[in-house]
mmCIF file of C-alpha atoms in Angstrom:
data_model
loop_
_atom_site.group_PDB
_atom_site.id
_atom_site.type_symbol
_atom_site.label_atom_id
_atom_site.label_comp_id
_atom_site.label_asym_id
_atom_site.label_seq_id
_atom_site.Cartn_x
_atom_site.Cartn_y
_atom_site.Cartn_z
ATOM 1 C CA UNK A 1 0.879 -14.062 -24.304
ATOM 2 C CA UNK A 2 -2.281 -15.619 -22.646
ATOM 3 C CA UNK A 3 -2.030 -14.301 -18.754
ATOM 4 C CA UNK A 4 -4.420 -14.843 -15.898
ATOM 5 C CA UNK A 5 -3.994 -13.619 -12.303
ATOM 6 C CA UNK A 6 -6.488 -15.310 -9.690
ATOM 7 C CA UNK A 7 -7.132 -13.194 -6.783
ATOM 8 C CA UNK A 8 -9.849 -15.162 -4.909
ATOM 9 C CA UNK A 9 -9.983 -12.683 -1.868
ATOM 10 C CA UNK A 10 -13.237 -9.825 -2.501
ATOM 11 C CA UNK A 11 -14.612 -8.180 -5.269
ATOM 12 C CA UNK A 12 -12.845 -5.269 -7.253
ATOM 13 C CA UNK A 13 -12.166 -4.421 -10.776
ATOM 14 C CA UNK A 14 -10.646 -1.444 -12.835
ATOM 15 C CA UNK A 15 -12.850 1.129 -11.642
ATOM 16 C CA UNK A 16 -12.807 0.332 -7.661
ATOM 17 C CA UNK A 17 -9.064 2.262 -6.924
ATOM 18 C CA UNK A 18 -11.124 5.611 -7.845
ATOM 19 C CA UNK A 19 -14.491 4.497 -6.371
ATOM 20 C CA UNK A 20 -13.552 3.523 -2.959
ATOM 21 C CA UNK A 21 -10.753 2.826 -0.929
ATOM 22 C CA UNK A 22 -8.681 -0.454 -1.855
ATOM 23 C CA UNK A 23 -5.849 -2.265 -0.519
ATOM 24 C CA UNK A 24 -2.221 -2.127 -2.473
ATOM 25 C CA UNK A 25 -2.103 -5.379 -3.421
ATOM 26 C CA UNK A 26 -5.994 -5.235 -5.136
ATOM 27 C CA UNK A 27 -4.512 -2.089 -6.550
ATOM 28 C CA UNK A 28 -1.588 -3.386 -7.782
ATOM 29 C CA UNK A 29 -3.331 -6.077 -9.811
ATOM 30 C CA UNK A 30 -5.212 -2.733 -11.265
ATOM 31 C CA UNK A 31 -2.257 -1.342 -12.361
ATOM 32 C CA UNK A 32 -0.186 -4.424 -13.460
ATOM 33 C CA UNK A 33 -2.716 -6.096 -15.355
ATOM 34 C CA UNK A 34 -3.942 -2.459 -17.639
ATOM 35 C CA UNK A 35 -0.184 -2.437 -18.534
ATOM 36 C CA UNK A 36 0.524 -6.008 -19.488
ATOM 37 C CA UNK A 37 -2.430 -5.225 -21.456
ATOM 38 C CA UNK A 38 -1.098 -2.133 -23.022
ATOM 39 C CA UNK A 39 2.045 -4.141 -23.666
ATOM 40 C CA UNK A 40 -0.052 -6.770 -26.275
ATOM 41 C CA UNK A 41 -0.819 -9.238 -23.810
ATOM 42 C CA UNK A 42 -4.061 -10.722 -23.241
ATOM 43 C CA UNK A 43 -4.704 -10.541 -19.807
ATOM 44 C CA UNK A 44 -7.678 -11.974 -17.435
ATOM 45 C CA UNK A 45 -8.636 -11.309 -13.875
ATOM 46 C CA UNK A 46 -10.601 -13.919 -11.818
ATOM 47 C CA UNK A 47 -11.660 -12.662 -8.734
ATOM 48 C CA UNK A 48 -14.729 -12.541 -6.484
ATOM 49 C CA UNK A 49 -17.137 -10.280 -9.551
ATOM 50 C CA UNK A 50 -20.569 -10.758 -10.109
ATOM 51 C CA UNK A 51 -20.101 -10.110 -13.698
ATOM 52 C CA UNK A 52 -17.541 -10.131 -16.816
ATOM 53 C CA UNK A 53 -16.346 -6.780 -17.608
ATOM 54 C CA UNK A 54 -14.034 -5.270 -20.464
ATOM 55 C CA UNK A 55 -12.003 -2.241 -19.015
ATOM 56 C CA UNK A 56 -8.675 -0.843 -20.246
ATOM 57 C CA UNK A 57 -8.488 -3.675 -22.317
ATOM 58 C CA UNK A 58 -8.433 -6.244 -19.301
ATOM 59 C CA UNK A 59 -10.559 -8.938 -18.643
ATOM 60 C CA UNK A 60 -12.605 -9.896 -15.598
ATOM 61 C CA UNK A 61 -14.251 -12.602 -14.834
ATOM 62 C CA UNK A 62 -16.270 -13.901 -11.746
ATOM 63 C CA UNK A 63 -14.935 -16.499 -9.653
ATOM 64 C CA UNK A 64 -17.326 -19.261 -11.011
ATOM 65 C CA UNK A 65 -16.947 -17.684 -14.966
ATOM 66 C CA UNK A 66 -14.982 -20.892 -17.356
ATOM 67 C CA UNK A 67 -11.715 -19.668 -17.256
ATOM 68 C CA UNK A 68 -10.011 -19.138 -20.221
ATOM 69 C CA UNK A 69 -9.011 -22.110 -22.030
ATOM 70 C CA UNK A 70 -5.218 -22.047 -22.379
ATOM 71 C CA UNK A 71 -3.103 -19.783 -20.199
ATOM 72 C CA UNK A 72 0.769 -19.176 -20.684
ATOM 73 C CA UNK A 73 1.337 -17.630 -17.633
ATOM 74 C CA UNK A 74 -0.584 -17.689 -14.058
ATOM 75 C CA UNK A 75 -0.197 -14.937 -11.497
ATOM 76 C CA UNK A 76 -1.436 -16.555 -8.116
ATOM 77 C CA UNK A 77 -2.056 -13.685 -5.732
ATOM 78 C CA UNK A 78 -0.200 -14.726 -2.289
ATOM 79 C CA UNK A 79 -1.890 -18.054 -2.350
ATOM 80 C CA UNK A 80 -0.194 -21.376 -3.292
ATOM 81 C CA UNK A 81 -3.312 -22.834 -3.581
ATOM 82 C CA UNK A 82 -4.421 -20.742 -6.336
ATOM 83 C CA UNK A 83 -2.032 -22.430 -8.772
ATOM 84 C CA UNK A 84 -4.249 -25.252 -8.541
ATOM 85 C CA UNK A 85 -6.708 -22.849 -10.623
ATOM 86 C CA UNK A 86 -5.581 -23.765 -14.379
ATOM 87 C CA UNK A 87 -2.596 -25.354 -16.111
ATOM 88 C CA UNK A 88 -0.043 -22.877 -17.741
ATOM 89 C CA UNK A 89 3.679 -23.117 -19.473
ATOM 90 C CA UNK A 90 4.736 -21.244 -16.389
ATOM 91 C CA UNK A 91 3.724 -19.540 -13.012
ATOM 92 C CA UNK A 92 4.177 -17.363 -9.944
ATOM 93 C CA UNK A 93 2.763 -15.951 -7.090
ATOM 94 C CA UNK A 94 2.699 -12.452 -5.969
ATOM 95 C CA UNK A 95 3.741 -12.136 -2.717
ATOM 96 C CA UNK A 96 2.308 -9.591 0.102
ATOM 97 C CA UNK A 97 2.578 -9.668 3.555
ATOM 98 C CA UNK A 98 4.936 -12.177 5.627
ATOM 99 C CA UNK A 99 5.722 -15.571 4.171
ATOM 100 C CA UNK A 100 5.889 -18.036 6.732
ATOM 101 C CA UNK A 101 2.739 -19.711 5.503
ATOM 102 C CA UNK A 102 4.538 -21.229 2.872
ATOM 103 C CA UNK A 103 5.948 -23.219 5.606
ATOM 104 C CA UNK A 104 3.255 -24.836 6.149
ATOM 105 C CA UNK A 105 2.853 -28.564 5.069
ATOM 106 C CA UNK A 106 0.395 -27.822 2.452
ATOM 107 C CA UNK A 107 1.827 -24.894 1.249
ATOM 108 C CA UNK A 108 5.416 -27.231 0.939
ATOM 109 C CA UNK A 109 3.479 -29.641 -1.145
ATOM 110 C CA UNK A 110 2.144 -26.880 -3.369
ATOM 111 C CA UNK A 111 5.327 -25.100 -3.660
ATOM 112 C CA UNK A 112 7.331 -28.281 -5.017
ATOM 113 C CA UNK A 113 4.485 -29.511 -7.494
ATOM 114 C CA UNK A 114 4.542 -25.987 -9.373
ATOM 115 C CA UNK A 115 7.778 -24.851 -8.593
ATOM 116 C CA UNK A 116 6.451 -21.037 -9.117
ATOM 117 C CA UNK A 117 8.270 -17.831 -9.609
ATOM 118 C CA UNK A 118 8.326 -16.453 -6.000
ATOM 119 C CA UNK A 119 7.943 -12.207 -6.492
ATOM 120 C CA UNK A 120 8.524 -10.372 -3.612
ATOM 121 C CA UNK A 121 7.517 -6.491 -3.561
ATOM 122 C CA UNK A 122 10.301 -5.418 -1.259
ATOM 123 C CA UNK A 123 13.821 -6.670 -0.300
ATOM 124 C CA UNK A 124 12.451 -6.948 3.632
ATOM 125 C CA UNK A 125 10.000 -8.612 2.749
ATOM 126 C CA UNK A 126 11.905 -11.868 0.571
ATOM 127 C CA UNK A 127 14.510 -11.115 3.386
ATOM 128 C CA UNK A 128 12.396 -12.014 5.909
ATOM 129 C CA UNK A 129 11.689 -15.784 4.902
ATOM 130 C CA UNK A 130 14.384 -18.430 4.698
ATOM 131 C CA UNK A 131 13.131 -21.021 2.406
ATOM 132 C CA UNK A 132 13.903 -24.697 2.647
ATOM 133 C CA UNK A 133 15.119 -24.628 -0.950
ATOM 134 C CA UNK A 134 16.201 -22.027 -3.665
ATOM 135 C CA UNK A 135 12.915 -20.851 -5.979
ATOM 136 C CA UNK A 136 13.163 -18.713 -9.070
ATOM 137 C CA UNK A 137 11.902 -15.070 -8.435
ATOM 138 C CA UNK A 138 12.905 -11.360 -7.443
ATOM 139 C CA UNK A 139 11.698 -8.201 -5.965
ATOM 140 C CA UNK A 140 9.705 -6.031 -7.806
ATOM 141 C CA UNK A 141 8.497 -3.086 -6.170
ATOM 142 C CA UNK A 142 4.884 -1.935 -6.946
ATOM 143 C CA UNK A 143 4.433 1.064 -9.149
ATOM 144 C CA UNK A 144 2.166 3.739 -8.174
ATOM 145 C CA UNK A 145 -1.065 5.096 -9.874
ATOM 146 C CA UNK A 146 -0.950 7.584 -12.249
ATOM 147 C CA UNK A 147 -3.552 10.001 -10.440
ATOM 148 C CA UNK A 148 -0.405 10.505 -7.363
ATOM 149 C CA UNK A 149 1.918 11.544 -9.981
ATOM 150 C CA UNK A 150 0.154 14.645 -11.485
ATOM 151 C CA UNK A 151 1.153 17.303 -8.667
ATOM 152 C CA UNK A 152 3.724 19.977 -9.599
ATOM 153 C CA UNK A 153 6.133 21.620 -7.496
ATOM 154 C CA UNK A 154 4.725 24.188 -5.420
ATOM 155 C CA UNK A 155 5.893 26.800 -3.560
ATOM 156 C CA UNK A 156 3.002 27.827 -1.717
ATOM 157 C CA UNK A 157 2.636 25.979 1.555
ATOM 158 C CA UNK A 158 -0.238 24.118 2.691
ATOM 159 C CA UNK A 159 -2.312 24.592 6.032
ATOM 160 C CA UNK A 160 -0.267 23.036 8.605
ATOM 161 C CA UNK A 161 -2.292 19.706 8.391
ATOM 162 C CA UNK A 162 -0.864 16.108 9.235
ATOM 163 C CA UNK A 163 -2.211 13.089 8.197
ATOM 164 C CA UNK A 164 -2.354 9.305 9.093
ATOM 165 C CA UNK A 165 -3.238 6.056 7.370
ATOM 166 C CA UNK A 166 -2.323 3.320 10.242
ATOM 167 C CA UNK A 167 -4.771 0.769 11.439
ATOM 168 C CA UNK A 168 -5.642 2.000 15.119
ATOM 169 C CA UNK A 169 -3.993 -1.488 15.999
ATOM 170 C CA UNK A 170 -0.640 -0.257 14.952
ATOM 171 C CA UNK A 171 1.190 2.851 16.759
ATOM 172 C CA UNK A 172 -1.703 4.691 16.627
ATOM 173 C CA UNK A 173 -2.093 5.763 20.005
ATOM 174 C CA UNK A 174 1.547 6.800 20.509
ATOM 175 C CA UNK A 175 1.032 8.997 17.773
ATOM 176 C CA UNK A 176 -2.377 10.368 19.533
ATOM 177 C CA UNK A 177 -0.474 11.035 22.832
ATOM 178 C CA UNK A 178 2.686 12.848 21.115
ATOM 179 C CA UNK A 179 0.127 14.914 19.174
ATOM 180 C CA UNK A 180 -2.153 15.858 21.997
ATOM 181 C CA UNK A 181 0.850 16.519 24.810
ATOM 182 C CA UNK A 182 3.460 17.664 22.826
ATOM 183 C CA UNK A 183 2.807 19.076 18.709
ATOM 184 C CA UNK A 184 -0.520 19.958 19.018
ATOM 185 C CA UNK A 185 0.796 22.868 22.222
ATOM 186 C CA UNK A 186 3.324 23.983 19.648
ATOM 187 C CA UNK A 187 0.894 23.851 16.646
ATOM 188 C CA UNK A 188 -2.563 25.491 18.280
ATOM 189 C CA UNK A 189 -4.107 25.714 14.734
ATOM 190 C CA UNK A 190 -2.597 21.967 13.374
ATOM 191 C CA UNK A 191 -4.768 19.319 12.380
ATOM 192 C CA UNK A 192 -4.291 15.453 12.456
ATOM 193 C CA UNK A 193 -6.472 13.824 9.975
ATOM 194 C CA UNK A 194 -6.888 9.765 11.033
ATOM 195 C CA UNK A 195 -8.266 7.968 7.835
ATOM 196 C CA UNK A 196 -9.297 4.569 9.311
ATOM 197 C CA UNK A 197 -12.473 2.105 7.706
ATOM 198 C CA UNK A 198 -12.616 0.691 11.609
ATOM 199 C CA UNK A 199 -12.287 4.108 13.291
ATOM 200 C CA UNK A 200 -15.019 5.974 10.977
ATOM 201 C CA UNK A 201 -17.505 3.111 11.463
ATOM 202 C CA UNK A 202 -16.774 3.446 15.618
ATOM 203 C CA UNK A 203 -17.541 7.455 15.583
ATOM 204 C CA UNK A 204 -20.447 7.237 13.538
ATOM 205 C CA UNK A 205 -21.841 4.338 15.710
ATOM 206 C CA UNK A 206 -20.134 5.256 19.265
ATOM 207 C CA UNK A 207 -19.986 1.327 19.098
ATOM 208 C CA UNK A 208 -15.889 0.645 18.638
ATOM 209 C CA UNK A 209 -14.674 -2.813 18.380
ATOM 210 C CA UNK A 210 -13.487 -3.972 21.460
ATOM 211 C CA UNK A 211 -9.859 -4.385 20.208
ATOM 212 C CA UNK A 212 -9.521 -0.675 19.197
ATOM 213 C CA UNK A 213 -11.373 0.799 21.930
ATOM 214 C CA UNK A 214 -8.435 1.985 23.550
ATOM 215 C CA UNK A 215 -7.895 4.022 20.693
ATOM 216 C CA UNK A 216 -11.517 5.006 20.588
ATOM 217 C CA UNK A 217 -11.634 6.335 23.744
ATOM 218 C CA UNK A 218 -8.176 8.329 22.825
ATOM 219 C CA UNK A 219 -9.622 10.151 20.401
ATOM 220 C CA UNK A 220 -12.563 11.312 22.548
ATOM 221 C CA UNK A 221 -10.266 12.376 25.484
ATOM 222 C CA UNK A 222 -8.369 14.299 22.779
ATOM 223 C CA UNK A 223 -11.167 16.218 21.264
ATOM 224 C CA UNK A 224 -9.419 19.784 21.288
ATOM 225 C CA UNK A 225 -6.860 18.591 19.993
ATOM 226 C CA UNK A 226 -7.563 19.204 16.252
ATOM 227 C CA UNK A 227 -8.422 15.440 15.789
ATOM 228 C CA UNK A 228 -10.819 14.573 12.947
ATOM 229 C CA UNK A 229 -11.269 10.683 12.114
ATOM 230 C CA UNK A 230 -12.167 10.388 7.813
ATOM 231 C CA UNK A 231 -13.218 7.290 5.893
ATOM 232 C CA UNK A 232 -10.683 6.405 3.708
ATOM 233 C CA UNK A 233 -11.247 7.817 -0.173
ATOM 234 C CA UNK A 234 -10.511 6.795 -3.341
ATOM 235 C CA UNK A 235 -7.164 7.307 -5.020
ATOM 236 C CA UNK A 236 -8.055 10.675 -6.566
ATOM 237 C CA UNK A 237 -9.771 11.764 -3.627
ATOM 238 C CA UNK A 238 -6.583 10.708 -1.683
ATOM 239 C CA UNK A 239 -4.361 12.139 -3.877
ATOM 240 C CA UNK A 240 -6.100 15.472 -2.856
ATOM 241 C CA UNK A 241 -5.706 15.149 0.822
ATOM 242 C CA UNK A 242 -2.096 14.176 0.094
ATOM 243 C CA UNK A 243 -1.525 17.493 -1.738
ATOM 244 C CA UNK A 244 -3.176 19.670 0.735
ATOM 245 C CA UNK A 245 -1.564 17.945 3.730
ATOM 246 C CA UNK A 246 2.012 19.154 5.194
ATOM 247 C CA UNK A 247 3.268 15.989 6.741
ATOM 248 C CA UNK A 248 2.152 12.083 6.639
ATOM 249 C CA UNK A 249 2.879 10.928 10.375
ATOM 250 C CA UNK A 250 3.114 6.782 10.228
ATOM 251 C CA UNK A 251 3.899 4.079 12.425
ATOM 252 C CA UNK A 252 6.028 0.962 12.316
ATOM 253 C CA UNK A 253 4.097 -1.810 11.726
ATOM 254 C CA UNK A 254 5.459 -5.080 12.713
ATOM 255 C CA UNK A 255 5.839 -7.582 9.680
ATOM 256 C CA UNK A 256 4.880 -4.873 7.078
ATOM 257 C CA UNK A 257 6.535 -5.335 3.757
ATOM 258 C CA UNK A 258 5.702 -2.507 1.453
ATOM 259 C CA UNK A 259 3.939 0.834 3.093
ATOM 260 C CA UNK A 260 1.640 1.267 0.480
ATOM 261 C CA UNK A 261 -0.090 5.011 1.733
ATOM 262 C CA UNK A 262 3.455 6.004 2.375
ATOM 263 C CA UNK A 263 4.588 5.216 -1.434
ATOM 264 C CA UNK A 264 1.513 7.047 -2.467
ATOM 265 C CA UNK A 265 1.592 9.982 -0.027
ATOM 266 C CA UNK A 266 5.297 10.127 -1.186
ATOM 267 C CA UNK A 267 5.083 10.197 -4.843
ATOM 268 C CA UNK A 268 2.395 13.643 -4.438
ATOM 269 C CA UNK A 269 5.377 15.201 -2.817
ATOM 270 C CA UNK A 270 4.194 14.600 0.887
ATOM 271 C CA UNK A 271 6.828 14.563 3.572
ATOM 272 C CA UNK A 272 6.503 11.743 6.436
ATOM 273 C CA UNK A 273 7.979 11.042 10.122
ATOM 274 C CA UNK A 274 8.020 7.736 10.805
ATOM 275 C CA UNK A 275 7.963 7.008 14.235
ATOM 276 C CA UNK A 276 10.767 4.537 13.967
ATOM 277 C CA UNK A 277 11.409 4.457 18.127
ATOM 278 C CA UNK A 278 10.460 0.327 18.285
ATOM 279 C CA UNK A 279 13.424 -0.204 15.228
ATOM 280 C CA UNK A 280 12.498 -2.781 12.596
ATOM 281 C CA UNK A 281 11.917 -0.095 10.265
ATOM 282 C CA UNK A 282 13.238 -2.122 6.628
ATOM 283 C CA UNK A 283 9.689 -1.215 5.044
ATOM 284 C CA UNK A 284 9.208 2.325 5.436
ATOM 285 C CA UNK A 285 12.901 2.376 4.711
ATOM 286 C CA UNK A 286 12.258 1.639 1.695
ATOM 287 C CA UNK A 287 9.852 4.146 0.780
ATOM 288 C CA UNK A 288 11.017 7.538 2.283
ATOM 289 C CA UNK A 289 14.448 8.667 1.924
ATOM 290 C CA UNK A 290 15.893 9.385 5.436
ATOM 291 C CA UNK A 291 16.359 13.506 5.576
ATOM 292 C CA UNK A 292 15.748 14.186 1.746
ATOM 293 C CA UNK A 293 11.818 12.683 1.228
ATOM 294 C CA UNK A 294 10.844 12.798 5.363
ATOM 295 C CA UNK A 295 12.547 11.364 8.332
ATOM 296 C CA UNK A 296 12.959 8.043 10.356
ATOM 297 C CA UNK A 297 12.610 9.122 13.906
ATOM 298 C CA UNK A 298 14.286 6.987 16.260
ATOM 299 C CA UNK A 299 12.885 8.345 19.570
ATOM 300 C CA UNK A 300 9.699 10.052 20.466
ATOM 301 C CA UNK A 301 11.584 13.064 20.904
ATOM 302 C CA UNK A 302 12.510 13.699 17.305
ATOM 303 C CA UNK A 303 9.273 12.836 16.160
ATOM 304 C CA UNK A 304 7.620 15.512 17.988
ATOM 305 C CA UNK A 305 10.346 18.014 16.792
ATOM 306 C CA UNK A 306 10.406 16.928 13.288
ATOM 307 C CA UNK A 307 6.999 17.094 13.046
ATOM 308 C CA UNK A 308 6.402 20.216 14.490
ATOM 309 C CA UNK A 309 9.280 22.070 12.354
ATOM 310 C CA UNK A 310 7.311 20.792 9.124
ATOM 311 C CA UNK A 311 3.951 21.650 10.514
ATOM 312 C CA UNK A 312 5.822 25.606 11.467
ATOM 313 C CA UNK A 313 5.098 28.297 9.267
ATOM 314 C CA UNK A 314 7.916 29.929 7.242
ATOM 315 C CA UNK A 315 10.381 27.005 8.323
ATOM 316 C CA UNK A 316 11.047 26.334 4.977
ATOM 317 C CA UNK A 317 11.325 22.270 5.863
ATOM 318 C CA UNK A 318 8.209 21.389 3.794
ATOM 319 C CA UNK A 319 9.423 23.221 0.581
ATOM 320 C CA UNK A 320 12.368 21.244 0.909
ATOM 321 C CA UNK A 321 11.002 17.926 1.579
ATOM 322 C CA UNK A 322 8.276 18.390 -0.590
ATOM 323 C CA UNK A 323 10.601 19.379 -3.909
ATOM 324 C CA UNK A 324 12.778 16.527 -3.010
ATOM 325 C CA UNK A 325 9.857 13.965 -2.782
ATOM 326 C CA UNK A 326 8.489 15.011 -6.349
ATOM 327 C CA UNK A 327 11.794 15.150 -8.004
ATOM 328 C CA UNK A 328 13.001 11.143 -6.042
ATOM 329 C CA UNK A 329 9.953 9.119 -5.293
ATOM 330 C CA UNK A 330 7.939 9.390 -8.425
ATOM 331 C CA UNK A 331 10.020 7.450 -11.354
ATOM 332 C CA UNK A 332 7.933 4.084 -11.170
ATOM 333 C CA UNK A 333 5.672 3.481 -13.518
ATOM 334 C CA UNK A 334 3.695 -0.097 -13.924
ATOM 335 C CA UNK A 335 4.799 -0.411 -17.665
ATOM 336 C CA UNK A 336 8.312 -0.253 -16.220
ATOM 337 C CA UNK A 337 7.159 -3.101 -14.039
ATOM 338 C CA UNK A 338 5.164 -4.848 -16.015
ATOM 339 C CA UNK A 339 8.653 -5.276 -17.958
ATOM 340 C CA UNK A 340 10.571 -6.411 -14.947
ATOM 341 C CA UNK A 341 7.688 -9.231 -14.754
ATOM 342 C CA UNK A 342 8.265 -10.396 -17.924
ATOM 343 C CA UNK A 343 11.758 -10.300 -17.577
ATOM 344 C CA UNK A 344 10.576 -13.458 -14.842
ATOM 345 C CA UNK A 345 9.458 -15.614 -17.077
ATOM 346 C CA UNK A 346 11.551 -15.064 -20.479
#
């Protein structure tokens, strides 16, 4: 089967995920297209690329390449309008984020011409949109890269370091204050690791944005606290911090569908506290198992004494959560999705 997926946001092929730091849904096309490729198909990328590359047996082309010339399916990343792209037996669109722009007049108009295969990647997320009629699709979860899967059990426990992955817009700063006035006094030698694009760019400058300043300005007041901002890394360089961390602290983010750090983070066997105090918690939900994988907090008060009996020495909480993360949160593979896709359109 002929199959191309249009992604017209930025630039990014089969190499990036390792290169630099990428977003899940960029990554997911990675992942999903190399196995629908492994699987016999013939599968071409369109995106934003300067030039047409062969790797892992996919196809990409640049944005102004001639597209193929007969397609039987089309994957239309988020966009509606992207179906207008080429003419195929069938389509869909990849859903991520919030859905209400298909509301949108335009979007309406686009929706009934094609009358796509709507995938969702989480149940909160095709929950969370009430369309005004009934369109073929499903939830399929993203799978996670093979480079997050290779850690083994072990027994030996890691410095007591926490991480975070949140945009500075979202929760961050409750989690700076908890960890300044209340872990960090029970945890003199614990480190919180920020990894933030937005947040590197403002230390190396001293020149924040003006809507994370706030933040900025956090992180400078808290500067014996063990706080180290990081540019985010590729996925094996992440995979590493992920392994040598001790707990993944994360927000709720309003209107997030998936948690794609957390799935990763989870998968090398990292616990997480999510600092579910605000509620609307469906996403991360979905990716850590409530006291097995890491724990939903629902006040401050257990996040700062969940997190500090992981970060303890000798408490025996990380070996625990960390066994139970490898052995639960690691059994999806893309060729297992790539079969629930073409499940969609047989």
């Amino acid at each position: 089967m002929q199959v191309t997926i249009f992604d017209d946001g930025f630039s990014y092929d089969g190499r990036t995920p390792n290169e630099r730091a990428l977003g899940s849904a960029e990554k997911a096309v990675v992942g999903l297209s190399e196995a629908m490729a492994a699987r016999g198909h013939d599968v071409v990328v369109v995106n934003q690329i300067t030039e047409i590359l062969e790797i892992n047996g996919v196809t990409w082309l640049p944005w102004d390449a001639p597209r193929p010339p007969s397609q039987d399916l089309v994957f239309a990343m988020r966009k509606p309008s992207l179906l207008e792209e080429a003419e195929a037996e069938k389509c869909l669109i990849w859903l991520w984020g919030g859905c209400k722009a298909l509301d949108n007049t335009h979007n309406r108009a686009l929706l009934e011409k094609h009358r796509p295969a709507l995938i969702y990647v989480s149940e909160a997320q095709r929950l969370g949109w009430k369309s005004w009629r009934i369109f073929p699709g499903q939830v399929i979860e993203p799978a996670i890269a093979r480079v997050f899967l290779e850690q083994e059990v072990d027994d030996e426990e890691p410095s007591p370091l926490a991480v975070t992955t949140t945009h500075p817009v979202h929760g961050l700063r409750a989690i700076i204050r908890m960890w300044r006035d209340n872990i960090r006094p029970l945890c003199s030698d614990a480190e919180l690791h920020i990894y933030s694009v937005i947040l590197s760019k403002a230390m190396e400058t001293s020149q924040p944005d003006q809507n994370i300043a706030a933040v900025y300005e956090d992180i400078l007041a808290a500067e014996d606290s063990g706080i180290q901002v990081k540019r985010p890394l590729g996925d094996s360089e992440m995979a590493t911090v992920y392994r040598r961390a001790k707990v993944h602290l994360y927000p709720i983010i309003a209107n997030e569908v998936y948690c794609g750090t957390l799935a990763e983070s989870q998968a090398s066997g990292l616990p997480a506290v999510i600092n579910a105090a605000g509620g609307g918690a469906d996403a991360a939900r979905g990716r850590v198992r409530n006291g097995q994988t890491g724990y939903l907090a629902p006040d401050e008060s257990a996040f700062v004494n969940l997190t500090h009996g992981i970060l303890s020495a000798g408490s025996g909480i990380y070996r625990t959560l960390h066994r139970e993360a490898l052995a639960l949160q690691r059994q999806r593979s893309w060729e297992g999705a790539a079969i629930e896709f073409e499940a969609v359109w047989r």
